CSV table of C-alpha atoms in Angstrom, one decimal:
chain,number,residue,atom,x,y,z
A,1,MET,CA,-29.0,-8.2,-21.4
A,2,ASN,CA,-32.0,-11.3,-21.6
A,3,TRP,CA,-31.3,-12.5,-18.0
A,4,ASN,CA,-33.9,-15.9,-18.5
A,5,GLN,CA,-31.5,-16.9,-20.9
A,6,PHE,CA,-27.9,-16.2,-18.0
A,7,GLN,CA,-29.9,-17.8,-15.8
A,8,LYS,CA,-28.8,-20.7,-17.6
A,9,ASN,CA,-24.9,-20.2,-17.8
A,10,ILE,CA,-24.9,-22.1,-14.6
A,11,GLY,CA,-21.6,-24.2,-14.2
A,12,MET,CA,-19.4,-21.9,-17.4
A,13,ARG,CA,-16.4,-20.8,-16.9
A,14,MET,CA,-16.5,-17.2,-17.3
A,15,LEU,CA,-13.9,-14.0,-18.5
A,16,ILE,CA,-14.7,-10.5,-16.3
A,17,GLU,CA,-13.7,-7.4,-17.2
A,18,PRO,CA,-12.7,-5.4,-16.5
A,19,PRO,CA,-10.6,-8.1,-14.1
A,20,ALA,CA,-10.9,-7.8,-10.5
A,21,CYS,CA,-8.2,-5.6,-8.7
A,22,ARG,CA,-6.2,-7.7,-6.5
A,23,LEU,CA,-4.8,-5.7,-3.6
A,24,THR,CA,-2.0,-6.8,-1.1
A,25,ASP,CA,-2.4,-6.9,2.6
A,26,ASP,CA,-1.0,-2.3,2.8
A,27,GLY,CA,-3.1,-1.7,-0.2
A,28,HIS,CA,-0.9,-1.7,-3.5
A,29,ILE,CA,-2.2,-2.5,-6.5
A,30,LEU,CA,-0.9,-6.3,-8.0
A,31,PRO,CA,-0.5,-7.8,-10.9
A,32,GLU,CA,-3.4,-7.2,-13.7
A,33,SER,CA,-4.3,-10.6,-13.5
A,34,HIS,CA,-6.9,-12.5,-15.8
A,35,ASP,CA,-8.8,-14.8,-14.0
A,36,GLU,CA,-11.5,-17.7,-14.6
A,37,TRP,CA,-15.1,-17.2,-12.2
A,38,LEU,CA,-17.8,-19.7,-12.2
A,39,ILE,CA,-21.6,-19.2,-12.3
A,40,GLU,CA,-22.6,-20.8,-9.0
A,41,SER,CA,-26.0,-19.5,-9.0
A,42,VAL,CA,-28.7,-17.8,-10.1
A,43,SER,CA,-31.9,-15.9,-9.0
A,44,ALA,CA,-34.2,-14.0,-9.9
A,45,GLU,CA,-31.9,-10.5,-9.3
A,46,THR,CA,-28.5,-11.5,-8.2
A,47,ALA,CA,-25.9,-14.3,-9.7
A,48,LYS,CA,-22.9,-16.1,-7.1
A,49,LEU,CA,-19.5,-16.3,-9.4
A,50,ARG,CA,-16.9,-18.4,-7.5
A,51,ASN,CA,-12.7,-17.2,-8.9
A,52,LEU,CA,-11.1,-20.7,-9.6
A,53,THR,CA,-8.2,-19.0,-8.5
A,54,SER,CA,-8.9,-16.9,-5.2
A,55,ASP,CA,-11.9,-18.5,-4.1
A,56,HIS,CA,-13.8,-15.4,-3.6
A,57,VAL,CA,-17.1,-15.4,-3.5
A,58,ALA,CA,-18.7,-11.7,-5.3
A,59,GLU,CA,-22.6,-11.7,-5.2
A,60,LEU,CA,-23.3,-9.7,-8.5
A,61,GLY,CA,-27.0,-7.8,-8.6
A,62,LYS,CA,-29.0,-8.4,-11.6
A,63,ASP,CA,-28.5,-4.5,-12.7
A,64,HIS,CA,-24.3,-5.9,-12.9
A,65,ILE,CA,-23.9,-7.4,-15.8
A,66,TYR,CA,-24.0,-4.9,-18.5
A,67,ASP,CA,-23.6,-8.2,-21.1
A,68,TYR,CA,-22.5,-11.9,-21.8
A,69,ARG,CA,-20.9,-12.9,-24.4
A,70,SER,CA,-19.4,-16.8,-24.8
A,71,ASP,CA,-15.5,-17.7,-26.0
A,72,PRO,CA,-15.6,-20.5,-28.4
A,73,SER,CA,-11.5,-21.1,-28.0
A,74,ARG,CA,-12.3,-22.1,-24.8
A,75,THR,CA,-15.3,-23.7,-24.9
A,76,ASN,CA,-15.5,-27.5,-24.6
A,77,ASP,CA,-17.1,-31.0,-24.4
A,78,ASP,CA,-16.5,-30.5,-20.3
A,79,VAL,CA,-16.5,-26.6,-20.5
A,80,ARG,CA,-18.6,-23.9,-21.1
A,81,ALA,CA,-16.6,-20.6,-21.4
A,82,GLY,CA,-17.5,-17.0,-22.1
A,83,PHE,CA,-16.9,-12.9,-20.9
A,84,LEU,CA,-19.0,-11.1,-18.4
A,85,VAL,CA,-19.1,-7.5,-19.3
A,86,LEU,CA,-19.4,-5.5,-15.6
A,87,LYS,CA,-20.9,-1.7,-14.4
A,88,MET,CA,-18.7,-3.0,-11.4
A,89,GLN,CA,-15.3,-2.7,-10.7
A,90,ILE,CA,-14.5,-6.6,-8.4
A,91,PHE,CA,-11.3,-5.6,-5.5
A,92,LEU,CA,-9.9,-8.3,-3.8
A,93,GLN,CA,-7.7,-8.0,-0.5
A,94,GLY,CA,-6.5,-11.0,1.8
A,95,PRO,CA,-9.8,-13.1,2.3
A,96,LYS,CA,-11.8,-9.4,1.9
A,97,ILE,CA,-13.7,-8.7,-1.9
A,98,TRP,CA,-16.1,-5.7,-1.8
A,99,LEU,CA,-17.4,-4.4,-5.4
A,100,ARG,CA,-17.4,-0.2,-6.6
A,101,PRO,CA,-19.8,1.0,-10.4
A,102,ASN,CA,-17.6,1.8,-13.0
A,103,ALA,CA,-18.1,5.5,-14.8
A,104,ARG,CA,-19.0,2.7,-17.5
A,105,PRO,CA,-19.7,-1.1,-19.0
A,106,GLY,CA,-16.3,-2.7,-18.4
A,107,GLU,CA,-13.6,0.0,-17.2
A,108,ARG,CA,-11.4,0.0,-14.8
A,109,VAL,CA,-11.2,1.6,-11.3
A,110,ALA,CA,-8.7,2.6,-9.4
A,111,PRO,CA,-9.7,2.1,-4.9
A,112,SER,CA,-10.6,4.5,-3.2
A,113,ASN,CA,-7.6,4.0,-0.3
A,114,LEU,CA,-4.4,4.3,-2.4
A,115,PRO,CA,-1.7,4.7,-0.4
A,116,ARG,CA,-0.4,7.7,-0.5
A,117,HIS,CA,3.2,8.2,-0.7
A,118,GLN,CA,5.7,10.7,0.4
A,119,VAL,CA,7.8,13.4,-1.6
A,120,GLN,CA,10.6,12.8,-2.5
A,121,TRP,CA,12.7,15.2,-4.2
A,122,THR,CA,15.4,14.1,-7.4
A,123,GLN,CA,18.1,15.9,-7.5
A,124,TRP,CA,18.6,18.2,-10.5
A,125,ALA,CA,18.5,17.3,-14.0
A,126,LYS,CA,19.9,19.4,-16.7
A,127,VAL,CA,17.9,19.3,-20.4
A,128,ASP,CA,19.4,20.5,-23.2
A,129,CYS,CA,16.7,22.0,-25.4
A,130,LYS,CA,17.5,23.8,-28.7
A,131,LYS,CA,13.7,24.3,-29.0
A,132,ILE,CA,14.8,27.8,-27.3
A,133,PRO,CA,16.5,30.2,-29.2
A,134,PRO,CA,19.7,31.1,-28.1
A,135,ASN,CA,18.9,34.9,-27.3
A,136,ALA,CA,15.7,33.8,-25.2
A,137,ARG,CA,14.7,35.8,-22.5
A,138,SER,CA,12.6,34.4,-21.1
A,139,ALA,CA,10.6,29.7,-22.2
A,140,ASN,CA,6.9,28.1,-22.0
A,141,PHE,CA,6.7,24.7,-20.9
A,142,GLN,CA,3.6,22.5,-21.1
A,143,TYR,CA,4.1,19.5,-18.8
A,144,HIS,CA,2.8,16.4,-18.5
A,145,LEU,CA,3.4,14.1,-15.8
A,146,TRP,CA,1.9,10.3,-14.7
A,147,SER,CA,3.0,6.8,-12.8
A,148,ASP,CA,3.0,3.6,-13.0
A,149,VAL,CA,2.6,3.6,-9.4
A,150,PRO,CA,-0.5,4.2,-7.9
A,151,GLY,CA,-0.4,7.3,-5.3
A,152,ILE,CA,2.9,9.4,-6.1
A,153,PRO,CA,3.1,12.6,-5.8
A,154,LEU,CA,3.0,14.5,-9.2
A,155,ARG,CA,5.2,17.4,-8.0
A,156,LEU,CA,7.7,19.1,-10.4
A,157,ARG,CA,9.9,21.8,-9.8
A,158,ILE,CA,11.7,23.6,-12.7
A,159,SER,CA,14.7,25.8,-12.9
A,160,SER,CA,16.9,28.8,-14.5
A,161,ASN,CA,19.6,27.0,-12.7
A,162,ALA,CA,21.7,24.0,-11.7
A,163,GLU,CA,21.0,25.7,-7.6
A,164,GLY,CA,17.5,25.8,-8.0
A,165,THR,CA,18.2,28.5,-6.5
A,166,LEU,CA,15.5,30.8,-9.4
A,167,SER,CA,12.7,27.4,-9.2
A,168,GLN,CA,9.2,27.1,-9.8
A,169,GLU,CA,7.3,24.2,-7.8
A,170,LEU,CA,4.0,23.1,-10.2
A,171,SER,CA,2.1,20.3,-9.2
A,172,GLY,CA,-1.2,18.3,-11.2
A,173,ASP,CA,-1.0,16.5,-13.8
A,174,SER,CA,-0.1,19.2,-16.2
A,175,GLY,CA,0.0,22.8,-16.9
A,176,VAL,CA,2.3,25.2,-18.6
A,177,ALA,CA,4.6,27.9,-15.9
A,178,GLU,CA,6.9,30.3,-17.6
A,179,LEU,CA,11.2,30.0,-16.9
A,180,MET,CA,13.6,33.2,-17.0
A,181,ILE,CA,16.1,31.6,-19.2
A,182,ILE,CA,19.9,31.9,-18.1
A,183,GLU,CA,21.8,29.2,-19.5
A,184,GLN,CA,21.3,29.0,-23.0
A,185,GLN,CA,19.5,26.9,-23.9
A,186,THR,CA,19.4,25.3,-21.3
A,187,PHE,CA,16.9,24.0,-18.6
A,188,TYR,CA,17.1,21.6,-15.1
A,189,VAL,CA,14.5,19.6,-13.7
A,190,SER,CA,13.3,17.7,-10.9
A,191,PHE,CA,10.7,15.7,-9.5
A,192,GLY,CA,8.1,14.5,-6.3
A,193,HIS,CA,9.2,11.0,-6.7
A,194,PRO,CA,12.3,8.7,-8.8
A,195,SER,CA,9.0,6.8,-10.2
A,196,LEU,CA,7.3,9.5,-12.6
A,197,GLN,CA,7.5,9.3,-16.1
A,198,TYR,CA,7.4,12.9,-17.4
A,199,ASP,CA,6.5,14.6,-21.2
A,200,ILE,CA,7.7,18.7,-21.0
A,201,GLY,CA,8.4,20.8,-24.3
A,202,VAL,CA,8.0,24.1,-25.1
A,203,ILE,CA,5.1,26.4,-26.6
A,204,GLY,CA,6.8,29.3,-26.6
A,205,TYR,CA,9.5,32.3,-25.4
A,206,LYS,CA,10.2,36.0,-25.5
A,207,PHE,CA,13.4,37.8,-26.5
């Protein structure tokens, strides 16, 4: 980016990518908000931006800004507007503001101090699976776990029976498990937290 040209943008209103990550006092991520930031000053090495909604001030280094792009749809006779693509993630929590670098310009970064949730196993749920042949003795399952809630334990139990006495426990966002089939074309699952979402499918079986 041409820094000499960027120094002429004082007074412009910017939308930033990635948007600032807003946190509650106890560290939970709030819904995303695309606030405008006012370029208050630009020196030879830094730029100061003020959030026009929260009044936070971010001081960005010259090497924190990847690109600037104009936004004619938000520009009029009184306001000049544009976009800033950053090589940093801005975090806002109460009056605090801090930065963390991202891997690629404009990419979001999760806070490093997300609250961890305790395991809360759900009740066993029956899954009818016609992909398992009626005479199969065991089946191989591939699973994928995720949650929209940060800090959720990615834990799965998969069982041959409803009581969970013939079960195995797995962890991580994805994996493969082999399970003995007791009930025809049926298995049972339990998750480490009610907010977990999942995708699980049969990738093989034995007779």
